[in-house]
Amino acid sequence: MSKTAFTKTAFDEIFAGAEDKAPKRLLQKAYNGAIIATSYAEILLNQAIRRFGPDMPVAYPDTAYYLPVISCLSGEKVTKLGDLPPILNRMRNQIREELTFFNARLYGESTAYAAEIIEALRYLDGAQPHVAPWSGYLTDPILRKYGIQLVDWTIPGQAVIIGKARTSADAAKIVQELQSKGMMLFLVNEVIEQLLEQNMKLGVDYIAFPLGNFTQVIHAVNYALRAGMAFGGIAPGLREEHRDYQRRRVMAFVLHLGEIDEVQVAAHFAAIFLGFPVICDTELEDEIPDWYVSHTNYDTLVKYCMELRGIKLKILEIPVPITVGPAFEGETIRKGDMYVEFGGGKATGFELVQMVGEKDIEDGKITVIGPDLDEMTPGSSNPIGIIVKIFGRKMQEDFEGVLERRIHYFINYGEGLWHVAQRDLCWLRVSKEAFNKGFRMKHYGELLIAKFKDEFPAIVDRVEVILITDQAKVDEMIKVARERYAVRDARLKGLTDEAVEELYSCILCQSFAPNHVCVVAPERVGLCGAVSWLDAKASYEIDPNGPNRPIKKEGVIDEVKGMWQSVNEYVYANTNRSVEEVNLYTLMDRPMTSCGCFEAILAIVPEANGLMITTREHSGDTPCGMTFSTLAGSVGGGVQAPGFMGIGRSYILSRKFLKADGGLGRIVWMPKELKEFLGDDLRKRAEEEGLGADFVDKIADESVGTTGDEILPFLEEKGHPALTMDPLM
Amino acid sequence: MSEAKKKAVDRNRTIDPAVLEVLSGQLPVDTAYDRYLAQQPQCKFGDTGICCRICIQGPCRITAKAPKGVCGATAYTIVARNLIRSVLGGASAHSDHSKHILLTLKALLEGHAPDYSIKSPEKLRAIATRFEIPVEGRTDLEILADVVKLGLEDYTRMTGGKVRWVEKTVTPGRVKKFTECNIMPTSVFQTIASAMSQTHMGMDADPVNLIFKALEASLADYTGMHIGTDLSDVLFGIPTPIYTEANFGVIDPAKVNIAVHGHNPLLSEMIVQAAREMDSEAKAAGATGIQLMGICCTGNEVLMRQGVPPVTNFLSQELPIMTGAIDAMVVDVQCIMPGIQAVSECFNTRIITTAQNAKIPGSYYVDYSEERALDQAKEVIRIAIDGYKERAGVECVIPSVKNKVVAGFSLEALYDLFGALNPDAPIKVVTDALKSGELRGVVLFAGCNNLKVTHDENHTVIAKELAKNNVLLLSTGCAAGSYAKLGLLSPEAVDQYAGDSLKAFIRKLEEANAGKLEGKLPLVFHMGSCVDNTRATNFATAIANDLGVDVPKIPFAASAPEAMSEKAIAIGSWNVAMGLPVHVGVVPPVTGSELVNGIALQIAHDVYGGFFIWETDPYKAAEKILEALDYRSWKLKIHAQTAEKFETKASAAW
């Protein structure tokens, strides 16, 4: 950074109305706090250098972004202790005595750097400074895991909660309210213990991250700042672009509970520096309108915070006695916490969405056939049938499967409800807690009716739900369901890229990755794994101006690699003119770009003349020499990177999987977990491709090796087909 | 009201009935109580720490119009620099005291301290074992030689290494913290000199760097103090429970009354020995014997090991003289008011100074040396007997106030008590009680007296409040002096003030130790003089280690309700570094900088786990201390439950 650090930028326009309204006393506190933070960082840093030397590596775990605050805002790729003193010196040097709001934002920036350095030092030598549920640094896979929910605004914003609420019950109430609105939560200091005391669900699975204490608040900042690099495609070091990105797309605010010290004031100004307001629950002697404000009434606190940050929500009231929100999607219910379960192999179960005629439905009706929850033996496995009848003037049979898959998400959003798999494999659990709160069978119906109507208003006019727990009735109706599944499967089989006239775009991610377009084809699911061609089609029916638009397959340019004139035109126009041409069926030549929320990454392994796949779940090394996080760091943000590509897991099973590059036979390595996940489907596909059912056993995994040299002998011994294919490069 | 009467009322800033009785008379000379009034109003710049007299361009003081000194130093630099210098004053005092003991042991090894011997070979071996010095098959003197060598190294090392007396007496978590924050002293003298240099004009202006250096200096203070306690135990024995009495009522006009005052036990221990041998000389002079009594921490030293009754504590040190019955007051080092000389001139008391670095014009001076210690003790007693002879026939006015005292609770003595309940792990008697809630916490009362608050009021009110709330109470120094005088070191105080579960806890200990003790146990456990505060820290460390956590997580706090001296500032600082909440009942001169004050009250907790609480109102102070204890118990509990739920180790955070 140059002297221009002391000059206002275009971004600073957002503070224009408040520049002269910042009270000196508050600015003095921010100044003091910045002095304390940077001096403390200096002492720790130079002591670490004295003890370990300047070449000691310094890094956060599982990340491609070095120390993200630094790489994002000034571009330095810090890898060793010796890199840090000049950076810290620059930050010390921008703490100027003159007390202005502008200078105070720089105090905030310096404090953020200081905190990043202090925190990074805690990870020296592979140290793991936290135990669960405290998270400390949030790794890249966690960032990417929630990418899709951020971009589709399922998670409407982020609350950074620091301090201690007046009582633990108050803390729980505030957080419950935020969770019911789907907010992502970063928690710092005693509020964590308060919530643990109240048995609130915290942790990565609940999108409520208990970061830790004190400087650990920086892990909220380095999480947010990574978004601009991972999804936004903004180059590291473009400080103003990143600030602008944060302000526009990361709907965060800081909620400070209880007593405030000077370092915290300086940290608050770091938030303001990035465009996020700070709300305190105490009376403040000094405020800055819109930016640093007090709101002491807990009843209206959450609403106030969200309004101040401009987070708008459509409120959906569902008459069920449990909280419903994306925070609970990742909740698991262990056997000990379970009241009863359904299906899942131990008992019969199915779920079916049925398109029906106008006369065959009574809107809003819920029928329970068989015993209700309070009539079941606690701990028992029970049969279940969930039938959702739908009538809609724009409903199509093709959408049945799309809507049916939503049952999984809708039910999982309920606190104390758990759902896995689908169709006649579905497996559900209800927690004791939910049962004790009064949850009964009919509430499944209430939840489904409300959510279907809310999310698919254009195609769903009427919804009726039948819940069956009677064994005989389940046995009867499961036959009907299986007939429908068979019909749908036959239809899907015929649903090939060639058989349709339109592909669909998906620009859902442009809220975070403005230069990326997914082209979704019948045989290629979106890279997030969440948007299939039918999903996109249904979405278009719901909202023609929404994120999915049809692209007519016109002007074929390369049939093998999968390039159409119409697709190129759409992509060019919708990526801010950054991507000119795109091939659908190859990795090697102008491949599809990635936003950042891909489930898996493909990369070439040149020495094996093949490809490897690694997943978000696999944190270990891979034969291309990079971990998932490091790979992800170089493919996201809407950039074409031949030889590398983000994909959805199920695309591997597609008949169009890298058709132009030789298809499935190119895969030489994947993590064990992915092999197991794909299971028999992968064997079947290999047989179809003529690779033989034993092809799967020819694919190396981490137990064979994680470098080219380690896996080559294995591939040779097994006679892997990639070794004899045409050269990839 | 007449001027004289008004003055008498204003100066009655004490709750000690004996002191009140003396003050209410017509006094021929001013005491501290009068002089405090004469000093009002005190300088607010000095009081808030923003007066800088470090160079003679000054004094500079910070005001809204002049926010910087001539050199440009701001409030935070000036306050932090003054703070460091206070800590250094305290660290120097303690380490000089302990150096004296260390050098006496060195002289003993070299045959130059004929009157001294190793009274506790057990302690010597325990210390050696702590430092991995071999003990098997070695003589005491061989072991002592190694311990003394190590002590001298911890005092004088110039570079490399770190003080072993910190490294081996704190939790692993503290060693890591001190090392990472670069506050581990290299040696006592090296740290004091480098810290002093750091505060010279035109040196360090960074408040955080200065505060960290102050903490390093405070750890040098801890080092000196710990060496002092350890080696005093070797030289004079480990204190064990002892029963006696305290306050003015212990003065016997028929005896030769000698008050010992100051801090260092080297001479006073000899005086106790000499007095026993010279009873006949006193009788020959017409007295019924010799009555020794203690003031301040020399008083605590001879109380803990010899059962010498304390007559009063720091603030009222001039007043026993005013009874007319004190024949000699023998003083050594620290906290000796020069005012005693003027008072003694109005009565028949001989002030005998004994330290090269603590003399008072007009007083007797005996040039104490370890080579001639016992002879000099006898010389001192003869001066007192001469005084007694001159006193014959003079009327004495002695308040009859007297309270029972049970003292002598070194950590070893406490372990003995606990061991009767749990011989395998004595500390579990306390940790189990903390976990079950039987004890709400442990609080150490330490420190001085200070006329900014009413003498002894903060000490006693806070202790009673905490006792009511089932907090286990420890004390040292003039806090302990206060409790001794006012009956809180008596078994009766347990019935009177302890909450039900604290009472049950103490009764349980009594029953388990029946037959081993001379009597019952007190409400407050007296752990020694102010130099002995590390005994309480060792206790905290043992609790933390037993609970498998670092000190910042345990419900243990320290309080200096009436802090006064630079030593108190040093002790308070290292208690914060050790990770304890430290209440101070007077506001120290740091409030002139919000930055420094904010670090002391808030940020210190984030970095070290310890922090300061300034609260002059004793009831509010008790509430805040309880709040700090409860906060820790709450977190400890939640962290334990969470670890169980998530099947992890307990969080190390605080």
mmCIF file of N, CA and C in Angstrom, chain A residues 25 28-29 31-33 35-37 39-40 42-44 47-48 50-51 92 97 129 131-134 164 168 189-190 192-194 196-197 199-200 202 213-214 216 259-264 334, chain B residues 68 74 76 176-183 206-209 212 593-596 598-599 601-603 605-607 631 634-635 637-639 641-643 645-654:
data_model
loop_
_atom_site.group_PDB
_atom_site.id
_atom_site.type_symbol
_atom_site.label_atom_id
_atom_site.label_comp_id
_atom_site.label_asym_id
_atom_site.label_seq_id
_atom_site.Cartn_x
_atom_site.Cartn_y
_atom_site.Cartn_z
ATOM 1 N N ARG A 25 -14.248 11.326 21.645
ATOM 2 C CA ARG A 25 -13.996 10.399 22.739
ATOM 3 C C ARG A 25 -14.018 8.951 22.247
ATOM 4 N N GLN A 28 -10.922 8.389 20.200
ATOM 5 C CA GLN A 28 -9.758 8.209 21.074
ATOM 6 C C GLN A 28 -9.676 6.759 21.554
ATOM 7 N N LYS A 29 -10.834 6.195 21.861
ATOM 8 C CA LYS A 29 -10.840 4.796 22.300
ATOM 9 C C LYS A 29 -10.357 3.884 21.181
ATOM 10 N N TYR A 31 -8.386 4.692 18.795
ATOM 11 C CA TYR A 31 -6.948 4.930 18.670
ATOM 12 C C TYR A 31 -6.188 4.124 19.725
ATOM 13 N N ASN A 32 -6.629 4.252 20.966
ATOM 14 C CA ASN A 32 -5.968 3.496 22.045
ATOM 15 C C ASN A 32 -5.993 1.998 21.768
ATOM 16 N N GLY A 33 -7.137 1.527 21.331
ATOM 17 C CA GLY A 33 -7.281 0.099 21.071
ATOM 18 C C GLY A 33 -6.352 -0.360 19.960
ATOM 19 N N ILE A 35 -3.509 1.020 19.153
ATOM 20 C CA ILE A 35 -2.144 1.034 19.703
ATOM 21 C C ILE A 35 -1.905 -0.258 20.490
ATOM 22 N N ILE A 36 -2.888 -0.599 21.329
ATOM 23 C CA ILE A 36 -2.724 -1.801 22.157
ATOM 24 C C ILE A 36 -2.596 -3.036 21.255
ATOM 25 N N ALA A 37 -3.472 -3.133 20.278
ATOM 26 C CA ALA A 37 -3.490 -4.333 19.433
ATOM 27 C C ALA A 37 -2.191 -4.467 18.632
ATOM 28 N N SER A 39 0.757 -3.005 19.194
ATOM 29 C CA SER A 39 1.923 -3.179 20.064
ATOM 30 C C SER A 39 1.980 -4.614 20.583
ATOM 31 N N TYR A 40 0.833 -5.146 20.928
ATOM 32 C CA TYR A 40 0.784 -6.532 21.425
ATOM 33 C C TYR A 40 1.211 -7.496 20.314
ATOM 34 N N GLU A 42 3.133 -6.841 17.862
ATOM 35 C CA GLU A 42 4.581 -6.666 17.639
ATOM 36 C C GLU A 42 5.378 -7.477 18.663
ATOM 37 N N ILE A 43 4.972 -7.392 19.924
ATOM 38 C CA ILE A 43 5.704 -8.115 20.976
ATOM 39 C C ILE A 43 5.659 -9.625 20.696
ATOM 40 N N LEU A 44 4.480 -10.126 20.395
ATOM 41 C CA LEU A 44 4.340 -11.572 20.157
ATOM 42 C C LEU A 44 5.112 -11.994 18.904
ATOM 43 N N GLN A 47 8.955 -11.784 19.348
ATOM 44 C CA GLN A 47 9.365 -12.850 20.266
ATOM 45 C C GLN A 47 9.341 -14.198 19.541
ATOM 46 N N ALA A 48 8.326 -14.419 18.715
ATOM 47 C CA ALA A 48 8.257 -15.684 17.958
ATOM 48 C C ALA A 48 9.441 -15.770 16.998
ATOM 49 N N ARG A 50 12.354 -14.328 17.426
ATOM 50 C CA ARG A 50 13.534 -14.602 18.256
ATOM 51 C C ARG A 50 13.621 -16.089 18.584
ATOM 52 N N ARG A 51 12.475 -16.677 18.865
ATOM 53 C CA ARG A 51 12.488 -18.071 19.304
ATOM 54 C C ARG A 51 12.621 -19.057 18.153
ATOM 55 N N ARG A 92 1.269 -0.264 11.701
ATOM 56 C CA ARG A 92 1.550 0.624 12.845
ATOM 57 C C ARG A 92 1.612 2.062 12.357
ATOM 58 N N GLU A 97 -2.325 10.229 14.914
ATOM 59 C CA GLU A 97 -2.913 10.842 16.114
ATOM 60 C C GLU A 97 -4.171 11.660 15.855
ATOM 61 N N PRO A 129 -5.174 -24.893 18.427
ATOM 62 C CA PRO A 129 -5.468 -24.185 19.679
ATOM 63 C C PRO A 129 -6.897 -24.322 20.199
ATOM 64 N N VAL A 131 -10.634 -26.695 20.905
ATOM 65 C CA VAL A 131 -11.378 -27.956 20.920
ATOM 66 C C VAL A 131 -12.824 -27.639 20.544
ATOM 67 N N ALA A 132 -13.502 -28.632 19.973
ATOM 68 C CA ALA A 132 -14.895 -28.434 19.568
ATOM 69 C C ALA A 132 -15.748 -28.126 20.805
ATOM 70 N N PRO A 133 -16.778 -27.329 20.662
ATOM 71 C CA PRO A 133 -17.275 -26.725 19.426
ATOM 72 C C PRO A 133 -16.567 -25.430 19.035
ATOM 73 N N TRP A 134 -15.635 -24.939 19.848
ATOM 74 C CA TRP A 134 -14.922 -23.713 19.464
ATOM 75 C C TRP A 134 -14.178 -23.976 18.164
ATOM 76 N N LYS A 164 -21.190 -10.617 26.089
ATOM 77 C CA LYS A 164 -21.999 -11.399 27.007
ATOM 78 C C LYS A 164 -23.363 -10.737 27.132
ATOM 79 N N SER A 168 -28.103 -15.625 30.232
ATOM 80 C CA SER A 168 -27.925 -16.692 29.254
ATOM 81 C C SER A 168 -29.219 -16.918 28.480
ATOM 82 N N ASN A 189 -16.406 -14.632 22.642
ATOM 83 C CA ASN A 189 -16.425 -14.408 24.092
ATOM 84 C C ASN A 189 -17.570 -15.144 24.804
ATOM 85 N N GLU A 190 -18.030 -14.592 25.914
ATOM 86 C CA GLU A 190 -18.887 -15.358 26.833
ATOM 87 C C GLU A 190 -20.225 -15.767 26.254
ATOM 88 N N ILE A 192 -20.740 -17.460 23.943
ATOM 89 C CA ILE A 192 -20.608 -18.883 23.578
ATOM 90 C C ILE A 192 -20.975 -19.752 24.779
ATOM 91 N N GLU A 193 -20.371 -19.448 25.922
ATOM 92 C CA GLU A 193 -20.685 -20.237 27.117
ATOM 93 C C GLU A 193 -22.154 -20.070 27.487
ATOM 94 N N GLN A 194 -22.671 -18.868 27.308
ATOM 95 C CA GLN A 194 -24.089 -18.655 27.626
ATOM 96 C C GLN A 194 -24.975 -19.560 26.787
ATOM 97 N N LEU A 196 -24.028 -22.349 25.258
ATOM 98 C CA LEU A 196 -23.791 -23.747 25.626
ATOM 99 C C LEU A 196 -24.578 -24.085 26.883
ATOM 100 N N GLU A 197 -24.621 -23.133 27.795
ATOM 101 C CA GLU A 197 -25.364 -23.346 29.031
ATOM 102 C C GLU A 197 -26.848 -23.578 28.737
ATOM 103 N N ASN A 199 -27.958 -25.012 26.217
ATOM 104 C CA ASN A 199 -28.083 -26.162 25.317
ATOM 105 C C ASN A 199 -28.405 -25.786 23.893
ATOM 106 N N MET A 200 -27.977 -24.601 23.490
ATOM 107 C CA MET A 200 -28.210 -24.193 22.103
ATOM 108 C C MET A 200 -27.263 -24.977 21.214
ATOM 109 N N LEU A 202 -24.601 -25.357 18.605
ATOM 110 C CA LEU A 202 -23.559 -24.519 18.039
ATOM 111 C C LEU A 202 -22.581 -25.371 17.243
ATOM 112 N N ASN A 213 -12.333 -16.480 21.849
ATOM 113 C CA ASN A 213 -12.317 -15.233 22.610
ATOM 114 C C ASN A 213 -11.403 -14.207 21.959
ATOM 115 N N PHE A 214 -11.628 -12.943 22.315
ATOM 116 C CA PHE A 214 -10.643 -11.880 22.069
ATOM 117 C C PHE A 214 -10.306 -11.773 20.579
ATOM 118 N N GLN A 216 -9.852 -13.827 18.413
ATOM 119 C CA GLN A 216 -10.442 -14.835 17.541
ATOM 120 C C GLN A 216 -11.608 -14.272 16.716
ATOM 121 N N GLU A 259 -20.260 -5.058 28.300
ATOM 122 C CA GLU A 259 -19.113 -4.154 28.472
ATOM 123 C C GLU A 259 -18.209 -4.121 27.216
ATOM 124 N N ILE A 260 -17.663 -2.932 26.947
ATOM 125 C CA ILE A 260 -16.816 -2.781 25.756
ATOM 126 C C ILE A 260 -15.449 -2.243 26.179
ATOM 127 N N ASP A 261 -14.368 -2.871 25.730
ATOM 128 C CA ASP A 261 -13.049 -2.318 26.026
ATOM 129 C C ASP A 261 -12.482 -1.631 24.782
ATOM 130 N N GLU A 262 -11.325 -1.007 24.960
ATOM 131 C CA GLU A 262 -10.802 -0.170 23.876
ATOM 132 C C GLU A 262 -10.368 -0.992 22.657
ATOM 133 N N VAL A 263 -9.818 -2.172 22.895
ATOM 134 C CA VAL A 263 -9.431 -3.006 21.755
ATOM 135 C C VAL A 263 -10.677 -3.408 20.963
ATOM 136 N N GLN A 264 -11.748 -3.643 21.687
ATOM 137 C CA GLN A 264 -12.994 -3.989 20.993
ATOM 138 C C GLN A 264 -13.510 -2.809 20.175
ATOM 139 N N ARG A 334 -28.633 -38.145 17.293
ATOM 140 C CA ARG A 334 -28.052 -39.430 17.668
ATOM 141 C C ARG A 334 -29.120 -40.310 18.306
ATOM 142 N N LYS B 68 0.529 16.853 26.403
ATOM 143 C CA LYS B 68 1.808 16.143 26.311
ATOM 144 C C LYS B 68 2.858 16.843 27.158
ATOM 145 N N THR B 74 2.869 11.299 26.135
ATOM 146 C CA THR B 74 1.440 11.455 26.408
ATOM 147 C C THR B 74 1.104 10.779 27.734
ATOM 148 N N TYR B 76 -0.464 8.110 28.371
ATOM 149 C CA TYR B 76 -0.244 6.668 28.515
ATOM 150 C C TYR B 76 1.216 6.327 28.772
ATOM 151 N N LYS B 176 4.357 -21.058 29.328
ATOM 152 C CA LYS B 176 4.151 -20.807 27.900
ATOM 153 C C LYS B 176 3.742 -19.345 27.676
ATOM 154 N N LYS B 177 2.806 -18.890 28.472
ATOM 155 C CA LYS B 177 2.315 -17.522 28.331
ATOM 156 C C LYS B 177 3.433 -16.501 28.560
ATOM 157 N N PHE B 178 4.198 -16.705 29.630
ATOM 158 C CA PHE B 178 5.274 -15.749 29.946
ATOM 159 C C PHE B 178 6.336 -15.761 28.848
ATOM 160 N N THR B 179 6.577 -16.949 28.294
ATOM 161 C CA THR B 179 7.601 -17.040 27.248
ATOM 162 C C THR B 179 7.115 -16.367 25.972
ATOM 163 N N GLU B 180 5.881 -16.667 25.566
ATOM 164 C CA GLU B 180 5.353 -16.088 24.328
ATOM 165 C C GLU B 180 5.257 -14.568 24.416
ATOM 166 N N CYS B 181 4.915 -14.086 25.597
ATOM 167 C CA CYS B 181 4.753 -12.640 25.761
ATOM 168 C C CYS B 181 6.071 -11.961 26.133
ATOM 169 N N ASN B 182 7.133 -12.751 26.200
ATOM 170 C CA ASN B 182 8.460 -12.202 26.478
ATOM 171 C C ASN B 182 8.514 -11.453 27.807
ATOM 172 N N ILE B 183 7.866 -12.008 28.830
ATOM 173 C CA ILE B 183 7.955 -11.355 30.137
ATOM 174 C C ILE B 183 8.637 -12.255 31.158
ATOM 175 N N ASP B 206 6.092 3.243 24.335
ATOM 176 C CA ASP B 206 4.984 2.347 23.968
ATOM 177 C C ASP B 206 4.335 1.790 25.239
ATOM 178 N N PRO B 207 3.075 2.134 25.479
ATOM 179 C CA PRO B 207 2.465 1.750 26.760
ATOM 180 C C PRO B 207 2.376 0.233 26.953
ATOM 181 N N VAL B 208 2.150 -0.488 25.876
ATOM 182 C CA VAL B 208 2.029 -1.940 26.018
ATOM 183 C C VAL B 208 3.394 -2.544 26.334
ATOM 184 N N ASN B 209 4.401 -2.052 25.623
ATOM 185 C CA ASN B 209 5.760 -2.528 25.876
ATOM 186 C C ASN B 209 6.173 -2.222 27.316
ATOM 187 N N PHE B 212 4.204 -4.563 29.686
ATOM 188 C CA PHE B 212 4.763 -5.921 29.676
ATOM 189 C C PHE B 212 6.070 -5.953 30.460
ATOM 190 N N SER B 593 -4.593 7.665 32.535
ATOM 191 C CA SER B 593 -4.566 7.185 31.148
ATOM 192 C C SER B 593 -5.643 6.131 30.982
ATOM 193 N N GLU B 594 -6.610 6.425 30.122
ATOM 194 C CA GLU B 594 -7.669 5.437 29.876
ATOM 195 C C GLU B 594 -7.090 4.172 29.285
ATOM 196 N N LEU B 595 -6.028 4.360 28.494
ATOM 197 C CA LEU B 595 -5.426 3.192 27.848
ATOM 198 C C LEU B 595 -4.828 2.253 28.896
ATOM 199 N N VAL B 596 -4.000 2.821 29.775
ATOM 200 C CA VAL B 596 -3.352 1.971 30.789
ATOM 201 C C VAL B 596 -4.405 1.405 31.746
ATOM 202 N N GLY B 598 -7.512 0.878 31.155
ATOM 203 C CA GLY B 598 -8.315 -0.117 30.436
ATOM 204 C C GLY B 598 -7.594 -1.451 30.323
ATOM 205 N N ILE B 599 -6.286 -1.393 30.129
ATOM 206 C CA ILE B 599 -5.519 -2.639 30.081
ATOM 207 C C ILE B 599 -5.592 -3.324 31.441
ATOM 208 N N LEU B 601 -7.835 -3.092 33.804
ATOM 209 C CA LEU B 601 -9.164 -3.557 34.216
ATOM 210 C C LEU B 601 -9.766 -4.579 33.255
ATOM 211 N N GLN B 602 -9.401 -4.500 31.972
ATOM 212 C CA GLN B 602 -10.106 -5.329 30.987
ATOM 213 C C GLN B 602 -9.190 -6.187 30.122
ATOM 214 N N ILE B 603 -8.297 -5.525 29.381
ATOM 215 C CA ILE B 603 -7.524 -6.261 28.369
ATOM 216 C C ILE B 603 -6.614 -7.307 29.002
ATOM 217 N N HIS B 605 -7.203 -9.325 31.158
ATOM 218 C CA HIS B 605 -7.927 -10.594 31.241
ATOM 219 C C HIS B 605 -7.812 -11.386 29.940
ATOM 220 N N ASP B 606 -7.907 -10.695 28.827
ATOM 221 C CA ASP B 606 -7.822 -11.391 27.542
ATOM 222 C C ASP B 606 -6.446 -12.013 27.334
ATOM 223 N N VAL B 607 -5.422 -11.283 27.761
ATOM 224 C CA VAL B 607 -4.062 -11.760 27.485
ATOM 225 C C VAL B 607 -3.582 -12.725 28.565
ATOM 226 N N TYR B 631 -17.958 -16.155 37.997
ATOM 227 C CA TYR B 631 -17.686 -16.167 36.554
ATOM 228 C C TYR B 631 -16.794 -17.349 36.214
ATOM 229 N N TRP B 634 -18.507 -20.698 36.772
ATOM 230 C CA TRP B 634 -19.480 -20.873 35.691
ATOM 231 C C TRP B 634 -18.789 -21.383 34.432
ATOM 232 N N LYS B 635 -17.709 -20.703 34.051
ATOM 233 C CA LYS B 635 -17.007 -21.121 32.832
ATOM 234 C C LYS B 635 -16.412 -22.513 32.991
ATOM 235 N N LYS B 637 -17.430 -24.904 34.785
ATOM 236 C CA LYS B 637 -18.506 -25.897 34.726
ATOM 237 C C LYS B 637 -18.964 -26.110 33.276
ATOM 238 N N ILE B 638 -19.211 -24.998 32.592
ATOM 239 C CA ILE B 638 -19.684 -25.114 31.201
ATOM 240 C C ILE B 638 -18.626 -25.825 30.349
ATOM 241 N N HIS B 639 -17.365 -25.470 30.567
ATOM 242 C CA HIS B 639 -16.314 -26.094 29.756
ATOM 243 C C HIS B 639 -16.229 -27.592 30.048
ATOM 244 N N GLN B 641 -18.724 -29.534 31.093
ATOM 245 C CA GLN B 641 -19.914 -30.162 30.484
ATOM 246 C C GLN B 641 -19.767 -30.269 28.973
ATOM 247 N N THR B 642 -19.228 -29.202 28.383
ATOM 248 C CA THR B 642 -19.076 -29.190 26.927
ATOM 249 C C THR B 642 -18.075 -30.250 26.485
ATOM 250 N N ALA B 643 -16.986 -30.381 27.244
ATOM 251 C CA ALA B 643 -15.975 -31.384 26.904
ATOM 252 C C ALA B 643 -16.587 -32.779 26.938
ATOM 253 N N LYS B 645 -19.785 -33.493 26.522
ATOM 254 C CA LYS B 645 -20.751 -33.601 25.429
ATOM 255 C C LYS B 645 -20.054 -33.840 24.088
ATOM 256 N N PHE B 646 -18.961 -33.107 23.864
ATOM 257 C CA PHE B 646 -18.277 -33.208 22.572
ATOM 258 C C PHE B 646 -17.140 -34.230 22.590
ATOM 259 N N GLU B 647 -16.992 -34.893 23.717
ATOM 260 C CA GLU B 647 -15.937 -35.894 23.878
ATOM 261 C C GLU B 647 -14.567 -35.357 23.486
ATOM 262 N N THR B 648 -14.225 -34.198 24.061
ATOM 263 C CA THR B 648 -12.915 -33.591 23.802
ATOM 264 C C THR B 648 -12.261 -33.321 25.157
ATOM 265 N N LYS B 649 -11.034 -32.814 25.070
ATOM 266 C CA LYS B 649 -10.417 -32.276 26.277
ATOM 267 C C LYS B 649 -11.143 -30.968 26.607
ATOM 268 N N ALA B 650 -11.022 -30.532 27.868
ATOM 269 C CA ALA B 650 -11.656 -29.253 28.213
ATOM 270 C C ALA B 650 -10.939 -28.124 27.488
ATOM 271 N N SER B 651 -11.707 -27.118 27.103
ATOM 272 C CA SER B 651 -11.112 -25.963 26.433
ATOM 273 C C SER B 651 -10.059 -25.329 27.329
ATOM 274 N N ALA B 652 -8.968 -24.891 26.713
ATOM 275 C CA ALA B 652 -7.907 -24.238 27.488
ATOM 276 C C ALA B 652 -8.161 -22.737 27.599
ATOM 277 N N ALA B 653 -9.175 -22.248 26.926
ATOM 278 C CA ALA B 653 -9.431 -20.808 26.928
ATOM 279 C C ALA B 653 -10.050 -20.393 28.261
ATOM 280 N N TRP B 654 -9.943 -19.086 28.570
ATOM 281 C CA TRP B 654 -10.580 -18.609 29.791
ATOM 282 C C TRP B 654 -11.488 -17.441 29.503
#
